[in-house]
């Protein structure tokens, strides 16, 4: 269950600290999620053309695609896992993601079949910092891989 890490206070608003994590990290996760959802909508548009598809929740879109056999159960689980990761940023006040959290996401996605050429999720935080430059680099790799995977499903 998602819960705020603490209560919102006036100082948070004044100090512009409503967004708990680095704005670049938040922006990257939100943009990847937006692109992923656009790919899901594109897939749904291949068999439905009504505007109701835009009102479906992210999990409902993934479920519908699985039911139509356009994505596998593993694909749906991977997409839902990324959605859950994004939802923590979007719905938990003051959420702070760690490099270990990002690496766990990469492991989970890879376990569901998303191809990571070098298995970034299996790196230690120290190695991930050395090879990817830390959090942003790891999240960029995750974004690239999950969007490539989704695009492959679209083709």
mmCIF file with all atom_site columns, C-alpha atoms in Angstrom:
data_model
loop_
_atom_site.group_PDB
_atom_site.id
_atom_site.type_symbol
_atom_site.label_atom_id
_atom_site.label_alt_id
_atom_site.label_comp_id
_atom_site.label_asym_id
_atom_site.label_entity_id
_atom_site.label_seq_id
_atom_site.pdbx_PDB_ins_code
_atom_site.Cartn_x
_atom_site.Cartn_y
_atom_site.Cartn_z
_atom_site.occupancy
_atom_site.B_iso_or_equiv
_atom_site.pdbx_formal_charge
_atom_site.auth_seq_id
_atom_site.auth_comp_id
_atom_site.auth_asym_id
_atom_site.auth_atom_id
_atom_site.pdbx_PDB_model_num
ATOM 1   C CA . UNK A 1 1   ? 0.000   0.000   0.000   1.00 0.00 ? 1   UNK A CA 1
ATOM 2   C CA . UNK A 1 2   ? 1.382   3.377   -0.996  1.00 0.00 ? 2   UNK A CA 1
ATOM 3   C CA . UNK A 1 3   ? 1.597   5.903   1.810   1.00 0.00 ? 3   UNK A CA 1
ATOM 4   C CA . UNK A 1 4   ? 3.295   9.281   2.069   1.00 0.00 ? 4   UNK A CA 1
ATOM 5   C CA . UNK A 1 5   ? 6.706   9.170   3.667   1.00 0.00 ? 5   UNK A CA 1
ATOM 6   C CA . UNK A 1 6   ? 5.612   12.130  5.775   1.00 0.00 ? 6   UNK A CA 1
ATOM 7   C CA . UNK A 1 7   ? 3.009   14.886  5.906   1.00 0.00 ? 7   UNK A CA 1
ATOM 8   C CA . UNK A 1 8   ? 3.083   17.804  3.494   1.00 0.00 ? 8   UNK A CA 1
ATOM 9   C CA . UNK A 1 9   ? 4.020   21.015  5.263   1.00 0.00 ? 9   UNK A CA 1
ATOM 10  C CA . UNK A 1 10  ? 3.976   24.660  4.233   1.00 0.00 ? 10  UNK A CA 1
ATOM 11  C CA . UNK A 1 11  ? 7.782   24.693  4.093   1.00 0.00 ? 11  UNK A CA 1
ATOM 12  C CA . UNK A 1 12  ? 7.655   21.954  1.457   1.00 0.00 ? 12  UNK A CA 1
ATOM 13  C CA . UNK A 1 13  ? 5.526   24.142  -0.772  1.00 0.00 ? 13  UNK A CA 1
ATOM 14  C CA . UNK A 1 14  ? 7.554   27.279  -0.155  1.00 0.00 ? 14  UNK A CA 1
ATOM 15  C CA . UNK A 1 15  ? 10.879  25.485  -0.625  1.00 0.00 ? 15  UNK A CA 1
ATOM 16  C CA . UNK A 1 16  ? 9.600   23.824  -3.814  1.00 0.00 ? 16  UNK A CA 1
ATOM 17  C CA . UNK A 1 17  ? 10.200  20.398  -2.281  1.00 0.00 ? 17  UNK A CA 1
ATOM 18  C CA . UNK A 1 18  ? 6.854   18.865  -3.215  1.00 0.00 ? 18  UNK A CA 1
ATOM 19  C CA . UNK A 1 19  ? 8.650   16.511  -5.590  1.00 0.00 ? 19  UNK A CA 1
ATOM 20  C CA . UNK A 1 20  ? 10.761  14.346  -3.334  1.00 0.00 ? 20  UNK A CA 1
ATOM 21  C CA . UNK A 1 21  ? 13.422  13.178  -5.725  1.00 0.00 ? 21  UNK A CA 1
ATOM 22  C CA . UNK A 1 22  ? 15.742  14.772  -8.238  1.00 0.00 ? 22  UNK A CA 1
ATOM 23  C CA . UNK A 1 23  ? 13.642  16.508  -10.927 1.00 0.00 ? 23  UNK A CA 1
ATOM 24  C CA . UNK A 1 24  ? 15.748  14.861  -13.669 1.00 0.00 ? 24  UNK A CA 1
ATOM 25  C CA . UNK A 1 25  ? 15.006  11.419  -12.239 1.00 0.00 ? 25  UNK A CA 1
ATOM 26  C CA . UNK A 1 26  ? 11.291  12.174  -11.974 1.00 0.00 ? 26  UNK A CA 1
ATOM 27  C CA . UNK A 1 27  ? 11.161  13.622  -15.489 1.00 0.00 ? 27  UNK A CA 1
ATOM 28  C CA . UNK A 1 28  ? 12.938  10.616  -16.976 1.00 0.00 ? 28  UNK A CA 1
ATOM 29  C CA . UNK A 1 29  ? 10.645  8.083   -15.300 1.00 0.00 ? 29  UNK A CA 1
ATOM 30  C CA . UNK A 1 30  ? 7.528   10.045  -16.260 1.00 0.00 ? 30  UNK A CA 1
ATOM 31  C CA . UNK A 1 31  ? 8.637   10.446  -19.891 1.00 0.00 ? 31  UNK A CA 1
ATOM 32  C CA . UNK A 1 32  ? 9.446   6.751   -20.270 1.00 0.00 ? 32  UNK A CA 1
ATOM 33  C CA . UNK A 1 33  ? 6.064   5.890   -18.755 1.00 0.00 ? 33  UNK A CA 1
ATOM 34  C CA . UNK A 1 34  ? 4.303   8.284   -21.109 1.00 0.00 ? 34  UNK A CA 1
ATOM 35  C CA . UNK A 1 35  ? 6.064   6.747   -24.118 1.00 0.00 ? 35  UNK A CA 1
ATOM 36  C CA . UNK A 1 36  ? 5.287   3.224   -22.898 1.00 0.00 ? 36  UNK A CA 1
ATOM 37  C CA . UNK A 1 37  ? 1.617   4.067   -22.502 1.00 0.00 ? 37  UNK A CA 1
ATOM 38  C CA . UNK A 1 38  ? 1.579   5.603   -25.998 1.00 0.00 ? 38  UNK A CA 1
ATOM 39  C CA . UNK A 1 39  ? 2.917   2.319   -27.385 1.00 0.00 ? 39  UNK A CA 1
ATOM 40  C CA . UNK A 1 40  ? 0.199   0.380   -25.548 1.00 0.00 ? 40  UNK A CA 1
ATOM 41  C CA . UNK A 1 41  ? -2.444  2.717   -27.015 1.00 0.00 ? 41  UNK A CA 1
ATOM 42  C CA . UNK A 1 42  ? -0.974  2.217   -30.479 1.00 0.00 ? 42  UNK A CA 1
ATOM 43  C CA . UNK A 1 43  ? -1.274  -1.548  -30.048 1.00 0.00 ? 43  UNK A CA 1
ATOM 44  C CA . UNK A 1 44  ? -4.876  -1.279  -28.835 1.00 0.00 ? 44  UNK A CA 1
ATOM 45  C CA . UNK A 1 45  ? -5.682  0.974   -31.790 1.00 0.00 ? 45  UNK A CA 1
ATOM 46  C CA . UNK A 1 46  ? -4.963  -1.959  -34.080 1.00 0.00 ? 46  UNK A CA 1
ATOM 47  C CA . UNK A 1 47  ? -8.250  -3.565  -32.991 1.00 0.00 ? 47  UNK A CA 1
ATOM 48  C CA . UNK A 1 48  ? -10.241 -0.777  -31.311 1.00 0.00 ? 48  UNK A CA 1
ATOM 49  C CA . UNK A 1 49  ? -10.803 2.720   -32.582 1.00 0.00 ? 49  UNK A CA 1
ATOM 50  C CA . UNK A 1 50  ? -13.145 4.215   -30.007 1.00 0.00 ? 50  UNK A CA 1
ATOM 51  C CA . UNK A 1 51  ? -12.009 7.046   -27.745 1.00 0.00 ? 51  UNK A CA 1
ATOM 52  C CA . UNK A 1 52  ? -12.716 4.948   -24.642 1.00 0.00 ? 52  UNK A CA 1
ATOM 53  C CA . UNK A 1 53  ? -9.258  3.421   -24.930 1.00 0.00 ? 53  UNK A CA 1
ATOM 54  C CA . UNK A 1 54  ? -7.782  6.723   -23.739 1.00 0.00 ? 54  UNK A CA 1
ATOM 55  C CA . UNK A 1 55  ? -9.769  6.481   -20.504 1.00 0.00 ? 55  UNK A CA 1
ATOM 56  C CA . UNK A 1 56  ? -8.499  3.013   -19.608 1.00 0.00 ? 56  UNK A CA 1
ATOM 57  C CA . UNK A 1 57  ? -6.013  2.827   -16.777 1.00 0.00 ? 57  UNK A CA 1
ATOM 58  C CA . UNK A 1 58  ? -2.509  1.657   -17.590 1.00 0.00 ? 58  UNK A CA 1
ATOM 59  C CA . UNK A 1 59  ? -3.103  -1.808  -16.069 1.00 0.00 ? 59  UNK A CA 1
ATOM 60  C CA . UNK A 1 60  ? -6.405  -2.105  -17.965 1.00 0.00 ? 60  UNK A CA 1
ATOM 61  C CA . UNK A 1 61  ? -4.594  -1.362  -21.237 1.00 0.00 ? 61  UNK A CA 1
ATOM 62  C CA . UNK A 1 62  ? -1.973  -4.013  -20.506 1.00 0.00 ? 62  UNK A CA 1
ATOM 63  C CA . UNK A 1 63  ? -4.666  -6.533  -19.472 1.00 0.00 ? 63  UNK A CA 1
ATOM 64  C CA . UNK A 1 64  ? -6.641  -5.881  -22.645 1.00 0.00 ? 64  UNK A CA 1
ATOM 65  C CA . UNK A 1 65  ? -3.545  -6.439  -24.795 1.00 0.00 ? 65  UNK A CA 1
ATOM 66  C CA . UNK A 1 66  ? -2.808  -9.682  -22.974 1.00 0.00 ? 66  UNK A CA 1
ATOM 67  C CA . UNK A 1 67  ? -6.403  -10.878 -23.450 1.00 0.00 ? 67  UNK A CA 1
ATOM 68  C CA . UNK A 1 68  ? -6.147  -10.081 -27.169 1.00 0.00 ? 68  UNK A CA 1
ATOM 69  C CA . UNK A 1 69  ? -2.863  -12.061 -27.277 1.00 0.00 ? 69  UNK A CA 1
ATOM 70  C CA . UNK A 1 70  ? -0.903  -9.065  -28.529 1.00 0.00 ? 70  UNK A CA 1
ATOM 71  C CA . UNK A 1 71  ? 1.427   -9.265  -25.532 1.00 0.00 ? 71  UNK A CA 1
ATOM 72  C CA . UNK A 1 72  ? 2.365   -12.173 -23.304 1.00 0.00 ? 72  UNK A CA 1
ATOM 73  C CA . UNK A 1 73  ? 1.737   -12.524 -19.598 1.00 0.00 ? 73  UNK A CA 1
ATOM 74  C CA . UNK A 1 74  ? 5.434   -11.769 -19.064 1.00 0.00 ? 74  UNK A CA 1
ATOM 75  C CA . UNK A 1 75  ? 5.115   -8.577  -21.120 1.00 0.00 ? 75  UNK A CA 1
ATOM 76  C CA . UNK A 1 76  ? 2.100   -7.470  -19.080 1.00 0.00 ? 76  UNK A CA 1
ATOM 77  C CA . UNK A 1 77  ? 3.929   -8.171  -15.831 1.00 0.00 ? 77  UNK A CA 1
ATOM 78  C CA . UNK A 1 78  ? 6.956   -6.190  -17.025 1.00 0.00 ? 78  UNK A CA 1
ATOM 79  C CA . UNK A 1 79  ? 4.840   -3.224  -18.127 1.00 0.00 ? 79  UNK A CA 1
ATOM 80  C CA . UNK A 1 80  ? 2.836   -3.325  -14.896 1.00 0.00 ? 80  UNK A CA 1
ATOM 81  C CA . UNK A 1 81  ? 6.076   -3.434  -12.877 1.00 0.00 ? 81  UNK A CA 1
ATOM 82  C CA . UNK A 1 82  ? 7.338   -0.294  -14.608 1.00 0.00 ? 82  UNK A CA 1
ATOM 83  C CA . UNK A 1 83  ? 3.944   1.320   -14.013 1.00 0.00 ? 83  UNK A CA 1
ATOM 84  C CA . UNK A 1 84  ? 4.176   0.531   -10.298 1.00 0.00 ? 84  UNK A CA 1
ATOM 85  C CA . UNK A 1 85  ? 7.657   2.070   -10.171 1.00 0.00 ? 85  UNK A CA 1
ATOM 86  C CA . UNK A 1 86  ? 6.320   5.226   -11.837 1.00 0.00 ? 86  UNK A CA 1
ATOM 87  C CA . UNK A 1 87  ? 3.282   5.311   -9.562  1.00 0.00 ? 87  UNK A CA 1
ATOM 88  C CA . UNK A 1 88  ? 5.504   5.636   -6.514  1.00 0.00 ? 88  UNK A CA 1
ATOM 89  C CA . UNK A 1 89  ? 6.773   8.948   -7.943  1.00 0.00 ? 89  UNK A CA 1
ATOM 90  C CA . UNK A 1 90  ? 3.308   10.072  -8.962  1.00 0.00 ? 90  UNK A CA 1
ATOM 91  C CA . UNK A 1 91  ? 1.353   9.094   -5.843  1.00 0.00 ? 91  UNK A CA 1
ATOM 92  C CA . UNK A 1 92  ? 3.694   9.026   -2.844  1.00 0.00 ? 92  UNK A CA 1
ATOM 93  C CA . UNK A 1 93  ? 4.543   12.409  -1.393  1.00 0.00 ? 93  UNK A CA 1
ATOM 94  C CA . UNK A 1 94  ? 8.254   12.788  -0.787  1.00 0.00 ? 94  UNK A CA 1
ATOM 95  C CA . UNK A 1 95  ? 9.121   9.508   -2.489  1.00 0.00 ? 95  UNK A CA 1
ATOM 96  C CA . UNK A 1 96  ? 12.858  8.891   -2.740  1.00 0.00 ? 96  UNK A CA 1
ATOM 97  C CA . UNK A 1 97  ? 14.141  6.181   -5.053  1.00 0.00 ? 97  UNK A CA 1
ATOM 98  C CA . UNK A 1 98  ? 17.507  4.585   -4.437  1.00 0.00 ? 98  UNK A CA 1
ATOM 99  C CA . UNK A 1 99  ? 19.927  3.149   -6.927  1.00 0.00 ? 99  UNK A CA 1
ATOM 100 C CA . UNK A 1 100 ? 19.173  -0.241  -5.366  1.00 0.00 ? 100 UNK A CA 1
ATOM 101 C CA . UNK A 1 101 ? 15.467  0.313   -6.201  1.00 0.00 ? 101 UNK A CA 1
ATOM 102 C CA . UNK A 1 102 ? 16.321  1.087   -9.828  1.00 0.00 ? 102 UNK A CA 1
ATOM 103 C CA . UNK A 1 103 ? 18.555  -1.988  -10.056 1.00 0.00 ? 103 UNK A CA 1
ATOM 104 C CA . UNK A 1 104 ? 15.757  -4.120  -8.589  1.00 0.00 ? 104 UNK A CA 1
ATOM 105 C CA . UNK A 1 105 ? 13.418  -2.760  -11.269 1.00 0.00 ? 105 UNK A CA 1
ATOM 106 C CA . UNK A 1 106 ? 15.911  -3.731  -13.971 1.00 0.00 ? 106 UNK A CA 1
ATOM 107 C CA . UNK A 1 107 ? 16.215  -7.246  -12.494 1.00 0.00 ? 107 UNK A CA 1
ATOM 108 C CA . UNK A 1 108 ? 12.440  -7.639  -12.350 1.00 0.00 ? 108 UNK A CA 1
ATOM 109 C CA . UNK A 1 109 ? 12.029  -6.460  -15.939 1.00 0.00 ? 109 UNK A CA 1
ATOM 110 C CA . UNK A 1 110 ? 14.764  -8.766  -17.154 1.00 0.00 ? 110 UNK A CA 1
ATOM 111 C CA . UNK A 1 111 ? 13.174  -11.669 -15.269 1.00 0.00 ? 111 UNK A CA 1
ATOM 112 C CA . UNK A 1 112 ? 9.975   -10.983 -17.246 1.00 0.00 ? 112 UNK A CA 1
ATOM 113 C CA . UNK A 1 113 ? 11.817  -11.091 -20.568 1.00 0.00 ? 113 UNK A CA 1
ATOM 114 C CA . UNK A 1 114 ? 12.887  -7.499  -21.210 1.00 0.00 ? 114 UNK A CA 1
ATOM 115 C CA . UNK A 1 115 ? 16.283  -7.742  -22.896 1.00 0.00 ? 115 UNK A CA 1
ATOM 116 C CA . UNK A 1 116 ? 19.167  -6.003  -21.164 1.00 0.00 ? 116 UNK A CA 1
ATOM 117 C CA . UNK A 1 117 ? 22.317  -6.666  -23.153 1.00 0.00 ? 117 UNK A CA 1
ATOM 118 C CA . UNK A 1 118 ? 24.510  -6.421  -20.083 1.00 0.00 ? 118 UNK A CA 1
ATOM 119 C CA . UNK A 1 119 ? 22.043  -7.244  -17.262 1.00 0.00 ? 119 UNK A CA 1
ATOM 120 C CA . UNK A 1 120 ? 22.370  -3.898  -15.491 1.00 0.00 ? 120 UNK A CA 1
ATOM 121 C CA . UNK A 1 121 ? 20.073  -5.151  -12.725 1.00 0.00 ? 121 UNK A CA 1
ATOM 122 C CA . UNK A 1 122 ? 22.709  -7.699  -11.748 1.00 0.00 ? 122 UNK A CA 1
ATOM 123 C CA . UNK A 1 123 ? 25.293  -4.960  -11.144 1.00 0.00 ? 123 UNK A CA 1
ATOM 124 C CA . UNK A 1 124 ? 26.131  -3.837  -7.633  1.00 0.00 ? 124 UNK A CA 1
ATOM 125 C CA . UNK A 1 125 ? 25.317  -0.187  -6.902  1.00 0.00 ? 125 UNK A CA 1
ATOM 126 C CA . UNK A 1 126 ? 29.056  0.547   -7.018  1.00 0.00 ? 126 UNK A CA 1
ATOM 127 C CA . UNK A 1 127 ? 29.495  -1.098  -10.434 1.00 0.00 ? 127 UNK A CA 1
ATOM 128 C CA . UNK A 1 128 ? 26.341  0.577   -11.761 1.00 0.00 ? 128 UNK A CA 1
ATOM 129 C CA . UNK A 1 129 ? 27.713  3.931   -10.643 1.00 0.00 ? 129 UNK A CA 1
ATOM 130 C CA . UNK A 1 130 ? 31.034  3.225   -12.339 1.00 0.00 ? 130 UNK A CA 1
ATOM 131 C CA . UNK A 1 131 ? 29.612  1.915   -15.644 1.00 0.00 ? 131 UNK A CA 1
ATOM 132 C CA . UNK A 1 132 ? 26.381  3.916   -15.917 1.00 0.00 ? 132 UNK A CA 1
ATOM 133 C CA . UNK A 1 133 ? 27.209  7.045   -13.962 1.00 0.00 ? 133 UNK A CA 1
ATOM 134 C CA . UNK A 1 134 ? 24.656  6.279   -11.253 1.00 0.00 ? 134 UNK A CA 1
ATOM 135 C CA . UNK A 1 135 ? 20.912  6.647   -11.037 1.00 0.00 ? 135 UNK A CA 1
ATOM 136 C CA . UNK A 1 136 ? 20.208  8.590   -14.248 1.00 0.00 ? 136 UNK A CA 1
ATOM 137 C CA . UNK A 1 137 ? 22.336  6.301   -16.373 1.00 0.00 ? 137 UNK A CA 1
ATOM 138 C CA . UNK A 1 138 ? 20.684  3.194   -14.949 1.00 0.00 ? 138 UNK A CA 1
ATOM 139 C CA . UNK A 1 139 ? 17.201  4.647   -15.467 1.00 0.00 ? 139 UNK A CA 1
ATOM 140 C CA . UNK A 1 140 ? 18.097  5.666   -19.027 1.00 0.00 ? 140 UNK A CA 1
ATOM 141 C CA . UNK A 1 141 ? 19.161  2.067   -19.728 1.00 0.00 ? 141 UNK A CA 1
ATOM 142 C CA . UNK A 1 142 ? 15.938  0.755   -18.190 1.00 0.00 ? 142 UNK A CA 1
ATOM 143 C CA . UNK A 1 143 ? 13.884  3.214   -20.233 1.00 0.00 ? 143 UNK A CA 1
ATOM 144 C CA . UNK A 1 144 ? 15.648  2.323   -23.455 1.00 0.00 ? 144 UNK A CA 1
ATOM 145 C CA . UNK A 1 145 ? 15.212  -1.400  -22.848 1.00 0.00 ? 145 UNK A CA 1
ATOM 146 C CA . UNK A 1 146 ? 11.553  -1.364  -21.762 1.00 0.00 ? 146 UNK A CA 1
ATOM 147 C CA . UNK A 1 147 ? 10.586  0.925   -24.655 1.00 0.00 ? 147 UNK A CA 1
ATOM 148 C CA . UNK A 1 148 ? 12.534  -1.201  -27.142 1.00 0.00 ? 148 UNK A CA 1
ATOM 149 C CA . UNK A 1 149 ? 10.759  -4.270  -25.794 1.00 0.00 ? 149 UNK A CA 1
ATOM 150 C CA . UNK A 1 150 ? 7.347   -2.627  -26.088 1.00 0.00 ? 150 UNK A CA 1
ATOM 151 C CA . UNK A 1 151 ? 8.142   -1.433  -29.595 1.00 0.00 ? 151 UNK A CA 1
ATOM 152 C CA . UNK A 1 152 ? 9.091   -4.958  -30.565 1.00 0.00 ? 152 UNK A CA 1
ATOM 153 C CA . UNK A 1 153 ? 5.681   -6.122  -29.281 1.00 0.00 ? 153 UNK A CA 1
ATOM 154 C CA . UNK A 1 154 ? 4.079   -3.487  -31.496 1.00 0.00 ? 154 UNK A CA 1
ATOM 155 C CA . UNK A 1 155 ? 5.748   -4.775  -34.648 1.00 0.00 ? 155 UNK A CA 1
#
